[in-house]
Amino acid sequence: MRHTLVTSRDQARRHILQAHHASKSVGVVMTMGALHAGHLQLVHASTDECDFTAVTIFVNPTQFAAGEDFEQYPRNLASDLEALRDYPVDLIFAPDVAEMYRSQASTSVEPPQVALLWEGQCRPGHFRGVCTIVLKLLQAVPADVAYFGQKDYQQYLVLRDMCADLTLPVRLQLVPTVRDADGLALSSRNQYLNSEERQRAVAISQSLQLAQQLLQNGTVHTGQITSRMRDVLYSAGIEHIDYIAIADPETLTELRSIERRAVAMVAARVGRTRLIDNQLLTMK
Ligand code: AMP
């Protein structure tokens, strides 16, 4: 299937307004490209549920902290278009940086409270950049529903609160994490791993599975769970851990013991590659 590819905000907006005019429901999937089956799961959810689907592809400079991998981040529009070929996507919006940010830009979105924790602590300015670009992309692509992956659970909560606080007329939909057969969450950054690191990286999802097992077997004290999770990572030679936490799934404040629902989250470096993953924990 040949898609409509646009690079200007005005063109993108015109297409979306036309779809609205034709009473179509519009879904958007926002990505930084380097598309994999995780992204495609979001595309599938949107094409399944909405009459019109837009995919945005933009490596957003403002969400990378100083010294992070902005320069190195994989960019290949041709292979992204190829990955989308078999999906009934109506519009692909792939702007360049100048299209999204004027050079003198000095305004940004102050992220909500939930952005202060975890990723917000490790990556200063990250969620400010994410909130700002998502608001700007929603101006160009004013969708009814925006699809986000469970893989970046905190990002979803941050954006959900931003949309509610700024009364944006969009619904956010969370889509489950897509994993490789051994459990590793798909991520564009997995491309950075060499084969030995790729094998060790599976310990991250194993530690999350262990958390769920321990809870099911009656361990509710989070300190006991996180220390066992840490052992799993250490055994795989993953020693640079930014955080292992078990938190309230709505506020992300750390829990001392689990009463009902919780989310277990891990951020760690495998070699030089920083990976994150999480899992919602349930009592049964
Ligand atoms: P990114 O291109 O990494 O900014 O991701 C774009 C969207 O795809 C975000 O909503 C991510 O949460 C989502 N995503 C990334 N990896 C996965 C995955 N393995 N499973 C489900 N969604 C994902």
Coordinates of C-alpha atoms and ligand atoms in Angstrom, one line a residue:
M1 CA 0.0 0.0 0.0
R2 CA 1.3 3.5 -0.9
H3 CA 1.0 5.9 1.9
T4 CA 0.7 9.7 1.8
L5 CA 3.9 11.1 3.2
V6 CA 4.0 14.7 4.2
T7 CA 6.7 16.8 5.9
S8 CA 5.0 20.0 6.6
R9 CA 2.7 20.7 9.6
D10 CA 0.2 22.6 7.4
Q11 CA -0.2 19.7 5.0
A12 CA -0.5 17.2 7.9
R13 CA -3.2 19.3 9.5
R14 CA -5.1 19.7 6.2
H15 CA -5.3 15.9 5.9
I16 CA -6.5 15.5 9.4
L17 CA -9.1 18.2 9.1
Q18 CA -10.4 16.6 5.9
A19 CA -10.8 13.3 7.8
H20 CA -12.7 15.0 10.6
H21 CA -14.8 16.8 8.0
A22 CA -15.7 13.3 6.5
S23 CA -16.7 12.3 10.1
K24 CA -13.8 9.9 10.4
S25 CA -12.3 9.0 13.8
V26 CA -8.6 9.8 13.7
G27 CA -5.9 7.9 15.6
V28 CA -2.2 8.9 15.8
V29 CA 0.9 6.9 16.6
M30 CA 3.9 9.0 17.5
T31 CA 7.3 7.5 17.0
M32 CA 10.9 8.4 16.6
G33 CA 11.2 5.9 13.7
A34 CA 13.5 2.8 13.6
L35 CA 10.1 1.1 13.6
H36 CA 9.8 -2.4 15.0
A37 CA 7.0 -4.8 15.9
G38 CA 6.3 -2.7 19.1
H39 CA 5.5 0.4 17.1
L40 CA 3.5 -1.7 14.6
Q41 CA 1.3 -3.0 17.4
L42 CA 0.3 0.6 18.1
V43 CA -0.4 1.1 14.4
H44 CA -2.5 -2.0 14.4
A45 CA -4.5 -0.8 17.4
S46 CA -5.1 2.5 15.7
T47 CA -6.1 1.1 12.3
D48 CA -8.3 -1.4 14.0
E49 CA -10.2 1.2 16.1
C50 CA -10.1 4.4 14.0
D51 CA -11.2 5.3 10.5
F52 CA -8.1 7.2 9.8
T53 CA -4.6 6.6 11.1
A54 CA -1.6 9.0 11.1
V55 CA 1.9 7.9 12.1
T56 CA 4.5 10.6 13.0
I57 CA 8.2 9.9 12.6
F58 CA 10.4 12.5 14.3
V59 CA 13.6 12.2 16.4
N60 CA 12.9 14.9 18.8
P61 CA 16.1 16.7 19.9
T62 CA 14.6 18.3 23.0
Q63 CA 13.8 15.1 24.8
F64 CA 17.5 13.9 24.8
A65 CA 19.5 15.1 27.7
A66 CA 23.1 16.4 27.1
G67 CA 25.4 13.5 26.4
E68 CA 22.6 11.1 25.3
D69 CA 22.3 9.3 22.0
F70 CA 20.5 12.0 19.9
E71 CA 23.2 12.0 17.2
Q72 CA 23.6 8.2 17.2
Y73 CA 19.8 7.4 17.2
P74 CA 18.9 5.2 14.2
R75 CA 17.3 7.1 11.3
N76 CA 16.1 5.4 8.2
L77 CA 12.9 6.7 6.7
A78 CA 13.0 4.4 3.7
S79 CA 12.9 1.3 5.9
D80 CA 10.3 2.8 8.2
L81 CA 8.1 3.3 5.1
E82 CA 8.7 -0.2 4.1
A83 CA 7.8 -1.5 7.6
L84 CA 4.4 0.4 7.3
R85 CA 3.7 -0.9 3.8
D86 CA 1.3 -3.6 4.7
Y87 CA -0.7 -1.5 7.2
P88 CA -3.7 0.7 6.2
V89 CA -2.0 3.9 7.4
D90 CA -3.6 7.0 5.9
L91 CA -0.9 9.6 6.6
I92 CA 2.8 9.6 7.6
F93 CA 4.1 12.9 8.9
A94 CA 7.9 13.0 9.0
P95 CA 9.0 16.6 9.6
D96 CA 12.5 17.8 10.0
V97 CA 13.7 19.7 13.1
A98 CA 13.3 23.1 11.5
E99 CA 9.7 22.3 10.8
M100 CA 9.0 21.5 14.4
Y101 CA 11.2 24.1 16.2
R102 CA 11.9 27.7 15.1
S103 CA 15.5 28.5 15.9
Q104 CA 14.7 31.0 18.6
A105 CA 12.2 28.8 20.4
S106 CA 12.2 29.3 24.1
T107 CA 8.7 28.1 25.2
S108 CA 8.1 24.6 26.6
V109 CA 5.6 22.6 28.5
E110 CA 6.1 22.3 32.2
P111 CA 5.5 18.5 32.8
P112 CA 3.1 17.3 35.4
Q113 CA 4.1 16.0 38.9
V114 CA 4.5 12.4 37.8
A115 CA 7.4 13.4 35.6
L116 CA 9.5 14.3 38.6
L117 CA 10.1 10.7 39.5
W118 CA 12.2 7.9 38.0
E119 CA 13.0 8.7 34.3
G120 CA 12.5 12.4 35.2
Q121 CA 15.3 12.1 37.8
C122 CA 17.7 10.2 35.5
R123 CA 17.1 12.2 32.4
P124 CA 16.9 15.9 33.2
G125 CA 14.6 17.7 30.8
H126 CA 13.4 14.5 29.1
F127 CA 9.7 14.8 29.9
R128 CA 9.8 18.6 29.2
G129 CA 10.9 17.7 25.7
V130 CA 8.4 14.9 25.4
C131 CA 5.4 17.0 26.6
T132 CA 6.5 19.9 24.3
I133 CA 6.8 17.8 21.2
V134 CA 3.6 15.8 21.8
L135 CA 1.6 19.0 22.2
K136 CA 3.2 20.4 19.0
L137 CA 2.5 17.2 17.1
L138 CA -1.1 17.2 18.3
Q139 CA -1.4 20.7 16.7
A140 CA -0.3 19.3 13.4
V141 CA -2.2 16.0 13.8
P142 CA -5.3 16.8 15.9
A143 CA -6.3 13.2 16.5
D144 CA -9.2 11.8 18.6
V145 CA -7.0 9.0 20.0
A146 CA -3.2 8.9 20.5
Y147 CA -1.7 5.4 21.1
F148 CA 1.3 4.9 23.4
G149 CA 3.2 1.8 24.5
Q150 CA 3.2 0.3 27.9
K151 CA 7.0 -0.1 27.4
D152 CA 7.3 3.6 28.3
Y153 CA 4.7 3.5 31.1
Q154 CA 5.8 6.7 32.9
Q155 CA 5.7 8.6 29.6
Y156 CA 2.1 7.4 29.2
L157 CA 1.2 8.7 32.7
V158 CA 3.0 12.0 32.1
L159 CA 1.2 12.6 28.8
R160 CA -2.2 11.5 30.2
D161 CA -1.9 14.0 33.0
M162 CA -0.6 16.7 30.5
C163 CA -3.6 16.2 28.3
A164 CA -6.0 16.3 31.2
D165 CA -4.3 19.4 32.8
L166 CA -4.2 21.3 29.5
T167 CA -7.7 20.0 28.6
L168 CA -6.6 18.7 25.2
P169 CA -9.4 17.0 23.2
V170 CA -7.6 13.7 22.8
R171 CA -7.9 10.3 24.4
L172 CA -4.7 8.4 25.2
Q173 CA -4.7 4.6 24.7
L174 CA -2.1 2.4 26.3
V175 CA -1.0 -0.7 24.2
P176 CA 0.8 -3.7 25.8
T177 CA 4.5 -4.1 25.4
V178 CA 5.7 -6.3 22.5
R179 CA 8.6 -8.6 23.4
D180 CA 11.1 -10.8 21.7
A181 CA 10.6 -14.6 22.2
D182 CA 12.9 -14.6 25.2
G183 CA 11.1 -11.7 26.9
L184 CA 13.3 -8.7 26.0
A185 CA 11.0 -5.7 25.3
L186 CA 11.5 -4.5 21.8
S187 CA 13.2 -1.1 21.6
S188 CA 15.0 0.9 18.9
R189 CA 17.9 1.0 21.3
N190 CA 18.3 -2.8 21.2
Q191 CA 20.2 -2.2 17.9
Y192 CA 23.1 -0.8 20.0
L193 CA 23.6 -4.2 21.8
N194 CA 26.2 -6.6 20.6
S195 CA 25.3 -10.3 20.8
E196 CA 26.8 -10.9 24.2
E197 CA 24.9 -7.8 25.6
R198 CA 21.7 -8.9 23.9
Q199 CA 21.9 -12.2 25.8
R200 CA 22.5 -10.5 29.1
A201 CA 19.7 -7.9 28.5
V202 CA 17.1 -10.6 28.9
A203 CA 17.7 -10.5 32.7
I204 CA 15.7 -7.2 32.8
S205 CA 12.5 -8.8 31.7
Q206 CA 13.3 -11.9 33.8
S207 CA 13.6 -9.7 36.9
L208 CA 10.2 -8.3 36.2
Q209 CA 8.7 -11.8 35.8
L210 CA 10.3 -12.8 39.1
A211 CA 8.6 -9.8 40.8
Q212 CA 5.2 -11.1 39.6
Q213 CA 6.0 -14.6 40.7
L214 CA 7.1 -13.5 44.1
L215 CA 4.0 -11.4 44.6
Q216 CA 1.8 -14.3 43.5
N217 CA 3.6 -16.5 46.1
G218 CA 2.7 -14.1 48.8
T219 CA 5.7 -11.7 49.0
V220 CA 4.2 -8.3 49.4
H221 CA 7.1 -6.4 50.9
T222 CA 8.6 -4.6 48.0
G223 CA 12.1 -4.4 49.5
Q224 CA 12.2 -8.2 49.4
I225 CA 11.1 -8.3 45.8
T226 CA 13.5 -5.6 44.6
S227 CA 16.4 -7.2 46.2
R228 CA 15.7 -10.5 44.4
M229 CA 15.3 -8.5 41.2
R230 CA 18.7 -6.9 41.8
D231 CA 20.2 -10.3 42.2
V232 CA 18.9 -11.4 38.8
L233 CA 20.5 -8.3 37.1
Y234 CA 23.8 -8.7 39.0
S235 CA 24.0 -12.4 38.0
A236 CA 23.7 -11.3 34.4
G237 CA 26.5 -8.8 34.9
I238 CA 24.2 -5.8 34.8
E239 CA 25.6 -3.7 37.5
H240 CA 24.8 -0.2 36.4
I241 CA 21.2 0.1 37.6
D242 CA 19.5 3.5 37.6
Y243 CA 16.5 2.2 39.5
I244 CA 14.5 -0.9 40.4
A245 CA 11.2 0.2 41.9
I246 CA 7.8 -1.0 42.7
A247 CA 5.3 1.8 42.6
D248 CA 1.7 2.8 42.6
P249 CA 0.5 2.4 39.0
E250 CA -1.3 5.7 39.0
T251 CA 1.1 8.1 40.8
L252 CA 4.4 6.1 40.5
T253 CA 5.2 6.8 44.1
E254 CA 7.2 4.0 45.6
L255 CA 5.3 1.3 47.6
R256 CA 6.7 -0.3 50.8
S257 CA 4.2 -3.2 50.4
I258 CA 1.8 -4.2 47.8
E259 CA -1.9 -4.2 48.7
R260 CA -3.5 -4.4 45.3
R261 CA -2.0 -3.3 42.0
A262 CA 1.6 -2.1 41.5
V263 CA 4.0 -1.5 38.7
A264 CA 7.6 -2.9 38.8
M265 CA 10.1 -0.8 36.8
V266 CA 13.7 -1.2 35.9
A267 CA 16.2 1.1 34.2
A268 CA 19.7 -0.2 33.7
R269 CA 22.7 0.0 31.4
V270 CA 23.8 -3.1 29.5
G271 CA 27.2 -2.2 28.3
R272 CA 26.7 1.4 27.2
T273 CA 23.1 1.0 26.3
R274 CA 20.4 2.3 28.7
L275 CA 17.3 0.1 28.7
I276 CA 14.0 0.5 30.5
D277 CA 11.2 -2.0 31.1
N278 CA 8.2 -2.4 33.4
Q279 CA 5.4 -4.8 34.3
L280 CA 2.1 -4.3 36.0
L281 CA 1.9 -6.6 39.0
T282 CA -1.3 -8.2 40.2
M283 CA -2.1 -10.2 43.3
K284 CA -3.5 -13.2 41.3
Ligands
AMP1 P1 9.7 5.6 20.3 O1 9.8 5.5 18.9 O2 10.7 4.8 21.1 O3 9.6 7.0 20.9 O4 8.3 4.9 20.7 C1 7.1 5.3 20.1 C2 6.0 4.6 20.7 O5 6.1 3.2 20.6 C3 5.9 4.9 22.2 O6 4.5 5.1 22.6 C4 6.4 3.7 22.8 O7 6.0 3.4 24.1 C5 6.0 2.6 21.9 N1 6.8 1.4 22.0 C6 8.1 1.4 21.9 N2 8.5 0.1 22.1 C7 7.4 -0.7 22.3 C8 7.2 -2.0 22.6 N3 8.2 -2.9 22.7 N4 5.9 -2.4 22.7 C9 4.9 -1.6 22.6 N5 5.0 -0.2 22.4 C10 6.3 0.2 22.2

